[in-house]
PDB file of C-alpha atoms in Angstrom:
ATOM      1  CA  UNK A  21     -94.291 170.210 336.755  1.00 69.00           C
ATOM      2  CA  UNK A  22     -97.068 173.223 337.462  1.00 65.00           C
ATOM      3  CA  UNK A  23     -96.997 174.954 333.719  1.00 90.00           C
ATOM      4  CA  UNK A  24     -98.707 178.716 333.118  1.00 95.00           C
ATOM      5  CA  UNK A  25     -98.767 179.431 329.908  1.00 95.00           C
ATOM      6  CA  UNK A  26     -99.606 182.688 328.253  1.00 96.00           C
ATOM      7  CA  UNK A  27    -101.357 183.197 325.068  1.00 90.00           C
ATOM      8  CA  UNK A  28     -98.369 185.780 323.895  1.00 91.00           C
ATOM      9  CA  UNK A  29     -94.772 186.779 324.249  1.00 93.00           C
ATOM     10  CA  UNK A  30     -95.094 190.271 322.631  1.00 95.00           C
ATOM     11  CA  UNK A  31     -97.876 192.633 321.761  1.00 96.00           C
ATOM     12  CA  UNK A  32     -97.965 195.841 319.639  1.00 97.00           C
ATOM     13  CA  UNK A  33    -101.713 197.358 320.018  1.00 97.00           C
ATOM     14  CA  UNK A  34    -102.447 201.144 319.539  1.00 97.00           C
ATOM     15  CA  UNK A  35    -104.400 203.228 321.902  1.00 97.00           C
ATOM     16  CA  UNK A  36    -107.829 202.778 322.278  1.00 97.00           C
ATOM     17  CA  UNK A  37    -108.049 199.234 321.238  1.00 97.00           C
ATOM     18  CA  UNK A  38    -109.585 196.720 323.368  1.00 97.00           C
ATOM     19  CA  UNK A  39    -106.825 193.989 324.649  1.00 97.00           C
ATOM     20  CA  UNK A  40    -107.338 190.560 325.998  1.00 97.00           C
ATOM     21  CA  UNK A  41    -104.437 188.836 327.625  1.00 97.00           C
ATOM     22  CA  UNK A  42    -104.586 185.159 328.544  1.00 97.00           C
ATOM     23  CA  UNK A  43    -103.723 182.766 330.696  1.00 97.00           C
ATOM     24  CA  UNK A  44    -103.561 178.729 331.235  1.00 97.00           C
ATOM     25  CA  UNK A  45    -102.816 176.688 333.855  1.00 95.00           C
ATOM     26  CA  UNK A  46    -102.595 172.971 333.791  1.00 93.00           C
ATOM     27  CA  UNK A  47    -102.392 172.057 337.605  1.00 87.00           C
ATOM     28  CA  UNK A  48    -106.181 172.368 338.369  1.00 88.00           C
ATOM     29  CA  UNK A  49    -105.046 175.472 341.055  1.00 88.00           C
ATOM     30  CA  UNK A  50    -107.618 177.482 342.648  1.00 87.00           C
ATOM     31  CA  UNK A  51    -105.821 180.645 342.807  1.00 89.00           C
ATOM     32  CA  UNK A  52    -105.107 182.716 339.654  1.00 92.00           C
ATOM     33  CA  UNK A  53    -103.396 185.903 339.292  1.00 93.00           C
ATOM     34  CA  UNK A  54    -102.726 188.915 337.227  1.00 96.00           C
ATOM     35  CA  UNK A  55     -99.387 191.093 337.706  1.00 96.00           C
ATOM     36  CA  UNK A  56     -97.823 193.470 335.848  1.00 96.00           C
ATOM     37  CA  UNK A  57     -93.737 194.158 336.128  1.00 95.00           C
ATOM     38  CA  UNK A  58     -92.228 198.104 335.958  1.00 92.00           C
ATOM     39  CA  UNK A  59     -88.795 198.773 336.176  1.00 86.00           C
ATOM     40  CA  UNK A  60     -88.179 200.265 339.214  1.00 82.00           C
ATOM     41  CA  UNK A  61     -91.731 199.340 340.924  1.00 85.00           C
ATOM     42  CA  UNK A  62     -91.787 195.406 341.139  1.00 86.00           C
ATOM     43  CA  UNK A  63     -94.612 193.580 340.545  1.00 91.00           C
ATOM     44  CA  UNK A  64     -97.853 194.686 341.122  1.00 93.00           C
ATOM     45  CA  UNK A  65    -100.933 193.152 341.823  1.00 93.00           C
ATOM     46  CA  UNK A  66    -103.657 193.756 338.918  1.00 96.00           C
ATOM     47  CA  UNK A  67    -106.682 191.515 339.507  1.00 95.00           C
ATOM     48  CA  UNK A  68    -107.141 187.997 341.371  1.00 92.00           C
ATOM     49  CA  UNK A  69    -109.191 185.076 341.413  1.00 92.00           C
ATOM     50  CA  UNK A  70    -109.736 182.355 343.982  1.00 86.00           C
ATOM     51  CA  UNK A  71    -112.454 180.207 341.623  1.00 86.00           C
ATOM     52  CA  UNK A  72    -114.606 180.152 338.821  1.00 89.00           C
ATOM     53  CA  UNK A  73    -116.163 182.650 338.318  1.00 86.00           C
ATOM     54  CA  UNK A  74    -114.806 184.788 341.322  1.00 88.00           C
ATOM     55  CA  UNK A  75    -112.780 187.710 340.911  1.00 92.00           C
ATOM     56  CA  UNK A  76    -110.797 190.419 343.081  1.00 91.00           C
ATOM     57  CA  UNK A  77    -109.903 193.257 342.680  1.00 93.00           C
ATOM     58  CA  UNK A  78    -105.526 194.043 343.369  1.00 92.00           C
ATOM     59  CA  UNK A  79    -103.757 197.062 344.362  1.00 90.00           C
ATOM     60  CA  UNK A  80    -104.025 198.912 340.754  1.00 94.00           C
ATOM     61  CA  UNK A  81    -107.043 197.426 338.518  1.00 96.00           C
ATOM     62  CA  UNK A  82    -108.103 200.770 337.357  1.00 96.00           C
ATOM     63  CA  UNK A  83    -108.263 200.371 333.165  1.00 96.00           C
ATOM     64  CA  UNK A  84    -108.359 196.483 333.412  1.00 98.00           C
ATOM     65  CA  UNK A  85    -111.129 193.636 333.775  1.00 97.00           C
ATOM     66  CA  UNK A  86    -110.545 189.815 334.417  1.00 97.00           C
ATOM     67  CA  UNK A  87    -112.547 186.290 333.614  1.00 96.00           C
ATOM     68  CA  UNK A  88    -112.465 183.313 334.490  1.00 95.00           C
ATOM     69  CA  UNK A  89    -114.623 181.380 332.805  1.00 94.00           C
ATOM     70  CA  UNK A  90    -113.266 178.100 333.640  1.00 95.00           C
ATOM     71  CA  UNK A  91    -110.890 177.280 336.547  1.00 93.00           C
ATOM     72  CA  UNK A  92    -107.609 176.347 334.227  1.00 95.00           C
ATOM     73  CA  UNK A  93    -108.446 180.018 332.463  1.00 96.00           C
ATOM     74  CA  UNK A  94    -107.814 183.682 333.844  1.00 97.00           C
ATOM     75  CA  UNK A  95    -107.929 186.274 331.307  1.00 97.00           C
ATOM     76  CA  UNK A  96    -107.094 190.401 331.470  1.00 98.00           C
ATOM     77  CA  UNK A  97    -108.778 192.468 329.506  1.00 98.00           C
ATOM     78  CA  UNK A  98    -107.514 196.269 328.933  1.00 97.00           C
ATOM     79  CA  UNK A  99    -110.939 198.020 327.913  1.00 94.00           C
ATOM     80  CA  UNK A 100    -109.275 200.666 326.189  1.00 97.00           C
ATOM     81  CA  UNK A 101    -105.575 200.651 326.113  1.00 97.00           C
ATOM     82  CA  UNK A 102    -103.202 203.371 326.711  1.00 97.00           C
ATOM     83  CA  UNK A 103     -99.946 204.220 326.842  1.00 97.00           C
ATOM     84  CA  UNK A 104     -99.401 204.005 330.457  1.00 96.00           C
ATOM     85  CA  UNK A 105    -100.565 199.976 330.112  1.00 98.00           C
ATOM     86  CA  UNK A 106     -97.568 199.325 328.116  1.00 97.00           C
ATOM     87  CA  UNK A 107     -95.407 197.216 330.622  1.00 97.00           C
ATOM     88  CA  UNK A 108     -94.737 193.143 331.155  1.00 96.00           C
ATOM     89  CA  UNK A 109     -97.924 191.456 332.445  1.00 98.00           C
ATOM     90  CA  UNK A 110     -97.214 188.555 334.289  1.00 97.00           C
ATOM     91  CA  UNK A 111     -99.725 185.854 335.457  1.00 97.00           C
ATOM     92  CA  UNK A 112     -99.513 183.197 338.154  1.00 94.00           C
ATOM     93  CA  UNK A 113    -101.255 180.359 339.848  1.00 91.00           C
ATOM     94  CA  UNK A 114    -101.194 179.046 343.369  1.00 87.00           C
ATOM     95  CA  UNK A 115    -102.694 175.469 344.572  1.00 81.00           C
ATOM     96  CA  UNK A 116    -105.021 176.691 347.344  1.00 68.00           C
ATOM     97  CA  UNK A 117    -108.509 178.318 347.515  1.00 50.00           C
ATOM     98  CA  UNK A 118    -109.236 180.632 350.549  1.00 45.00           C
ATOM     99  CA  UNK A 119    -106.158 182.438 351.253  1.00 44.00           C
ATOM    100  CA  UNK A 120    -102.668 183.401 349.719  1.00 48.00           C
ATOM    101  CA  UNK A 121    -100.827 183.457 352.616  1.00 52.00           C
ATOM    102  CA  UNK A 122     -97.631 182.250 352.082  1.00 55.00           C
ATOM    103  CA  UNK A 123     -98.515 180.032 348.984  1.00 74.00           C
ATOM    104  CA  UNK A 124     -95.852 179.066 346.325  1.00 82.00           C
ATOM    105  CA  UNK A 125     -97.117 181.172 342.726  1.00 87.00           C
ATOM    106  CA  UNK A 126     -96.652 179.800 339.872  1.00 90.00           C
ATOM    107  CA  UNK A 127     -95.737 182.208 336.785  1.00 94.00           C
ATOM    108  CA  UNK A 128     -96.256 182.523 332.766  1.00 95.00           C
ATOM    109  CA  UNK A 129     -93.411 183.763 331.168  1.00 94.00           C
ATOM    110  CA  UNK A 130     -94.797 187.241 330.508  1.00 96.00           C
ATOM    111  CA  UNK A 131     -96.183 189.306 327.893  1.00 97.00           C
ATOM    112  CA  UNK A 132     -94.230 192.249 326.747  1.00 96.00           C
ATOM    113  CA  UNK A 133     -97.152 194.897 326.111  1.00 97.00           C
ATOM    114  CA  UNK A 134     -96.360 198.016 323.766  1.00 97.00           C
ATOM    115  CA  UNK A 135     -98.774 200.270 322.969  1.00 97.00           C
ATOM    116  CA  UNK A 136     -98.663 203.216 320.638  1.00 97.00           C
TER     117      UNK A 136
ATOM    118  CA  UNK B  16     -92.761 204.683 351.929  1.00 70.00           C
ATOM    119  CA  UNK B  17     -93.027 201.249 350.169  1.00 79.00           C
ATOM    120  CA  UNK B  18     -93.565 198.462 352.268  1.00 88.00           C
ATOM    121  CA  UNK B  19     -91.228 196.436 351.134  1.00 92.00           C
ATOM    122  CA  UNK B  20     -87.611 198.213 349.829  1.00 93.00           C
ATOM    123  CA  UNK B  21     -85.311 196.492 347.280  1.00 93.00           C
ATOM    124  CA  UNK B  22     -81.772 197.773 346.238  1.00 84.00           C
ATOM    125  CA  UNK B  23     -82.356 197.060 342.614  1.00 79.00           C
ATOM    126  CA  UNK B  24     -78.421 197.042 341.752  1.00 82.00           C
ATOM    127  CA  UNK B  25     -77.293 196.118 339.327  1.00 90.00           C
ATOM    128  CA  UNK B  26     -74.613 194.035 341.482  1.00 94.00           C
ATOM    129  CA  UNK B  27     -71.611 192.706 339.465  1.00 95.00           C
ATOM    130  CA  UNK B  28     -69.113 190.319 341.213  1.00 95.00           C
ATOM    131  CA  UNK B  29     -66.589 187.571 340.045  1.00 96.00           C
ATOM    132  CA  UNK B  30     -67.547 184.154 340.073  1.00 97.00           C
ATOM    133  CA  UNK B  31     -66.909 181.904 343.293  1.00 97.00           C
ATOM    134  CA  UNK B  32     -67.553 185.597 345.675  1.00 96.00           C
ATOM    135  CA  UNK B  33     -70.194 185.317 348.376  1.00 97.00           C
ATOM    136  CA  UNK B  34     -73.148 187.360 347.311  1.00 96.00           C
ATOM    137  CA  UNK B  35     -75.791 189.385 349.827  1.00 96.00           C
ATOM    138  CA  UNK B  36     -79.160 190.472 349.059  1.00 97.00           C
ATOM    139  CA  UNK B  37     -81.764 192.290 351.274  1.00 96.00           C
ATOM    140  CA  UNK B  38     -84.934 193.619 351.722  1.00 96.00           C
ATOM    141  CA  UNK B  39     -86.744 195.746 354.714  1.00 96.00           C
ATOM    142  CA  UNK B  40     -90.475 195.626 354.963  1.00 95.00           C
ATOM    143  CA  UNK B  41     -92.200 198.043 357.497  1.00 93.00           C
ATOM    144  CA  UNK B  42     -95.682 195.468 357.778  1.00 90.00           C
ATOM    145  CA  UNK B  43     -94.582 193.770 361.383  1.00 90.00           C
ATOM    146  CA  UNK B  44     -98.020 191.560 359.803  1.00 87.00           C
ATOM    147  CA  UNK B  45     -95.508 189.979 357.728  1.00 88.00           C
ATOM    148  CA  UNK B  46     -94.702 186.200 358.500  1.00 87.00           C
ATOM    149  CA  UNK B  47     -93.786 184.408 355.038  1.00 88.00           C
ATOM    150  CA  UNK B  48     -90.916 185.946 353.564  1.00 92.00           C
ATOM    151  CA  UNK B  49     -90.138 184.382 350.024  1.00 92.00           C
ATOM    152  CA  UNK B  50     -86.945 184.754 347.459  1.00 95.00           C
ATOM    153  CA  UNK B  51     -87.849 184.661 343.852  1.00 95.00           C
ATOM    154  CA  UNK B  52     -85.319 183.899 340.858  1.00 97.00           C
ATOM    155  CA  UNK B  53     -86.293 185.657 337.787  1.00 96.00           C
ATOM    156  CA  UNK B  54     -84.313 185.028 334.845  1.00 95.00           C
ATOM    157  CA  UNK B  55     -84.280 187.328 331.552  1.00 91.00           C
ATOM    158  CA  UNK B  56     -87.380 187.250 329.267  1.00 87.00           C
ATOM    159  CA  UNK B  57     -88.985 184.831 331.990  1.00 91.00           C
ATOM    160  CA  UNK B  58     -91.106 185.024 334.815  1.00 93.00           C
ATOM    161  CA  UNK B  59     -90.240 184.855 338.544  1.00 95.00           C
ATOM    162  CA  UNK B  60     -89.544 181.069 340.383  1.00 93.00           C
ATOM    163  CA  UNK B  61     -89.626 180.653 343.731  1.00 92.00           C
ATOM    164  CA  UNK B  62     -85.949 180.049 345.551  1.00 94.00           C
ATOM    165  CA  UNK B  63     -86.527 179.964 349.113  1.00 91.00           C
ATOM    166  CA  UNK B  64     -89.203 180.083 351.714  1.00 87.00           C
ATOM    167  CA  UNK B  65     -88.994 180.760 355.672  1.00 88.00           C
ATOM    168  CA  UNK B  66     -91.785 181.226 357.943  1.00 83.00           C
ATOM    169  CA  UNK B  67     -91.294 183.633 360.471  1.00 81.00           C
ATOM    170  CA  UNK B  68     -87.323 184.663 361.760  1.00 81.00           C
ATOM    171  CA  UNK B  69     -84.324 181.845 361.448  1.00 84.00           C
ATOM    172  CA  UNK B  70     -82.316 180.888 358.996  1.00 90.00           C
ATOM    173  CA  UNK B  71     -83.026 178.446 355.898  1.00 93.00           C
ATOM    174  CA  UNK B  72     -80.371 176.557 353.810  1.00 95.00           C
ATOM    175  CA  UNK B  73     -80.645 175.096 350.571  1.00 94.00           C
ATOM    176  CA  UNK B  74     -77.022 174.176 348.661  1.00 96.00           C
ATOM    177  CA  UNK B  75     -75.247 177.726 348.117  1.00 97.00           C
ATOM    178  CA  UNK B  76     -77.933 178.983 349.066  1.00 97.00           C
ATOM    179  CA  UNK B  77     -79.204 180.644 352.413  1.00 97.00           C
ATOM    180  CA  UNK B  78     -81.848 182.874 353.397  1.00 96.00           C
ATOM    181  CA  UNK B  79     -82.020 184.914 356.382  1.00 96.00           C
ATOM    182  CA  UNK B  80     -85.091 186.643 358.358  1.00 95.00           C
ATOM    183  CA  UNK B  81     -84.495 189.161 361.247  1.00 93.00           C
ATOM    184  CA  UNK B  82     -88.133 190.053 362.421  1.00 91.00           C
ATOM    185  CA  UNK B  83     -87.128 192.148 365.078  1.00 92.00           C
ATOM    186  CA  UNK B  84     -85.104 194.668 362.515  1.00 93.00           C
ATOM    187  CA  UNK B  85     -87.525 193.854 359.271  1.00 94.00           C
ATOM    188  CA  UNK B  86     -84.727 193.100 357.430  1.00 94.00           C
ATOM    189  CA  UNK B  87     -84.447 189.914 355.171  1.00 96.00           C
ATOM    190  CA  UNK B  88     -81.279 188.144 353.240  1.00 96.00           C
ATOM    191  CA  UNK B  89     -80.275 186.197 351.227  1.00 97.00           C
ATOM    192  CA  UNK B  90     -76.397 184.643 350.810  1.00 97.00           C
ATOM    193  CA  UNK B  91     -75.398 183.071 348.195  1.00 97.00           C
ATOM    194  CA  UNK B  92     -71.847 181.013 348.209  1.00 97.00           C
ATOM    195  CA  UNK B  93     -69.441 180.184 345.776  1.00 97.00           C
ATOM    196  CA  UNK B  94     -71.472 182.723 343.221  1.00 97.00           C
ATOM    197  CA  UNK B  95     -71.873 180.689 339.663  1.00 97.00           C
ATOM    198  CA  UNK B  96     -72.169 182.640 336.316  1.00 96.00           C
ATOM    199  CA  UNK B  97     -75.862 180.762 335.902  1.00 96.00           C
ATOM    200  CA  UNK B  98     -77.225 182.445 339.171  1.00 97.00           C
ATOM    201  CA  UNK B  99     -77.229 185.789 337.198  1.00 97.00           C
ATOM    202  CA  UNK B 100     -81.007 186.751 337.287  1.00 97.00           C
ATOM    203  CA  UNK B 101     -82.941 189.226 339.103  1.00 95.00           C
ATOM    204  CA  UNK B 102     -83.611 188.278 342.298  1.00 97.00           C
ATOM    205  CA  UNK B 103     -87.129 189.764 344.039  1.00 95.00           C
ATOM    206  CA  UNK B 104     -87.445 189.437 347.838  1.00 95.00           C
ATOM    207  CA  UNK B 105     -91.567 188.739 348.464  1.00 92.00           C
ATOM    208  CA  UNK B 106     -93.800 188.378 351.744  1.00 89.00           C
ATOM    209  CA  UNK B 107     -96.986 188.394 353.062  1.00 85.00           C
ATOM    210  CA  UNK B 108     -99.077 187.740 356.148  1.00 79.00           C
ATOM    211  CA  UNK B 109    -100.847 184.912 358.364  1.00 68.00           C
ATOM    212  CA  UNK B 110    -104.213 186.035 357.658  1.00 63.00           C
ATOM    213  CA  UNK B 111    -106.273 184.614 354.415  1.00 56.00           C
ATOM    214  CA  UNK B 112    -106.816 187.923 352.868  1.00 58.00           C
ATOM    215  CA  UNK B 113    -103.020 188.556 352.889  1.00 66.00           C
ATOM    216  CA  UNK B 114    -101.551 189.077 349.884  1.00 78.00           C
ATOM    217  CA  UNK B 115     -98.244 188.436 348.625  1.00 85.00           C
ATOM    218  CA  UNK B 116     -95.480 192.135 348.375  1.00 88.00           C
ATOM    219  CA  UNK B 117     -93.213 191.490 346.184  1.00 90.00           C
ATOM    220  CA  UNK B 118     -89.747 193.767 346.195  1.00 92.00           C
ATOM    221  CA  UNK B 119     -88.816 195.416 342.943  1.00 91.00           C
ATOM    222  CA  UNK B 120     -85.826 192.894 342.591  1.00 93.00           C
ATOM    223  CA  UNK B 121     -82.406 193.081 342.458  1.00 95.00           C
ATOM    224  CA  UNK B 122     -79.872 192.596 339.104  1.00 94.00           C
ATOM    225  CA  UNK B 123     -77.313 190.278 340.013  1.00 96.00           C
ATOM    226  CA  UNK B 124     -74.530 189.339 337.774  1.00 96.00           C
ATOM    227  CA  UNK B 125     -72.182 186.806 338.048  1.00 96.00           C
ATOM    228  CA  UNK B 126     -68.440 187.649 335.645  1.00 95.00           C
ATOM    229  CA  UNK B 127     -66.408 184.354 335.002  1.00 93.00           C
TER     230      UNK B 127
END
């Protein structure tokens, strides 16, 4: 069974502070990705990565950074949080390198982001 | 306009009813069209996968792809209490910079 595993199920950080989210895999998948989950507006993609080392940029990765350092690892970093970022940040993995057409993801369970 | 539209409910209907989802995309690009289960406090599983239009069964459960009207379903029979979730409707294209839409999902509950 694939297993994604994320480093928290609930944060509380204040504005301005500096956030890292992470993210394992233990499936040895090539693809990696960052989402985050609004009521009302789905997910959305933050950041992706199709290796080590690689990143991509989503539909909304204003205020956030990835990296992946090693290929079971993906981590989102929020610079400087704000209040806008709180939301549930969901990440993913998908077998294949070189496209992510069509390809079963993989999710974490989520991390429920507040900040204040 | 989004390009992929969701009803996001919520839906409420007795157990053992036969339940209908949808989504319409606009992308005509789109080719895999995906059904996610996403249960509280958890994240999203895939369901079902079709490539292109037909039909796909699995159990209770069928999904549906019109290309010609952009318009996806999926059925669900004899409705159980454990297939209340959130259900997100997802596609994306052939080519390898496609990325996957996802709907915003639709509540579904399921009274005994």
């Amino acid at each position: 069974d694939v297993k994604v595993t994320q480093s928290s199920r609930y944060l509380v950080k204040r504005t301005g502070e500096k956030v890292f989210l992470e993210c394992v895999q233990d499936m040895d998948h090539e693809n990696m990705f960052w989402y985050r989950q609004d009521p009302g507006l789905g997910l959305r993609l933050i950041y992706f990565s199709y290796d080590v080392k690689m990143k991509e940029k989503g539909d909304i990765p204003e205020g956030y950074s990835v990296s992946r350092e090693k290929k079971e690892r993906f981590s989102l970093i929020l610079e400087s949080a704000s209040t806008n970022q709180t939301s549930m940040y969901l990440c993913a993995s998908s077998l294949t390198g070189g496209g992510v057409q069509g390809e079963t993801q993989y999710f974490g369970p989520g991390t429920r982001l507040l900040v204040l | 306009q989004k390009e992929v539209e969701q009803d996001p409910g919520p839906l409420s209907v007795p157990e053992g009813a036969i339940v209908s989802l949808n989504c319409t995309y606009s992308n005509s690009a789109f080719q895999y069209f995906m059904w996610y289960r996403q249960y509280s406090r958890k994240g999203p599983e895939l369901l079902m996968y079709t490539y292109s239009s037909g039909n796909k069964e699995d159990g209770r459960f069928t999904a549906q792809v019109d290309k010609s009207s952009k318009y996806i379903s999926l059925f669900i029979r004899d409705s159980q209490p454990s297939d209340s979730a959130t259900y997100l409707c997802a596609m994306s294209g052939y080519s390898s910079a496609s990325k996957i839409i996802f709907g915003s999902g639709t509540r579904l509950s399921i009274r005994p």
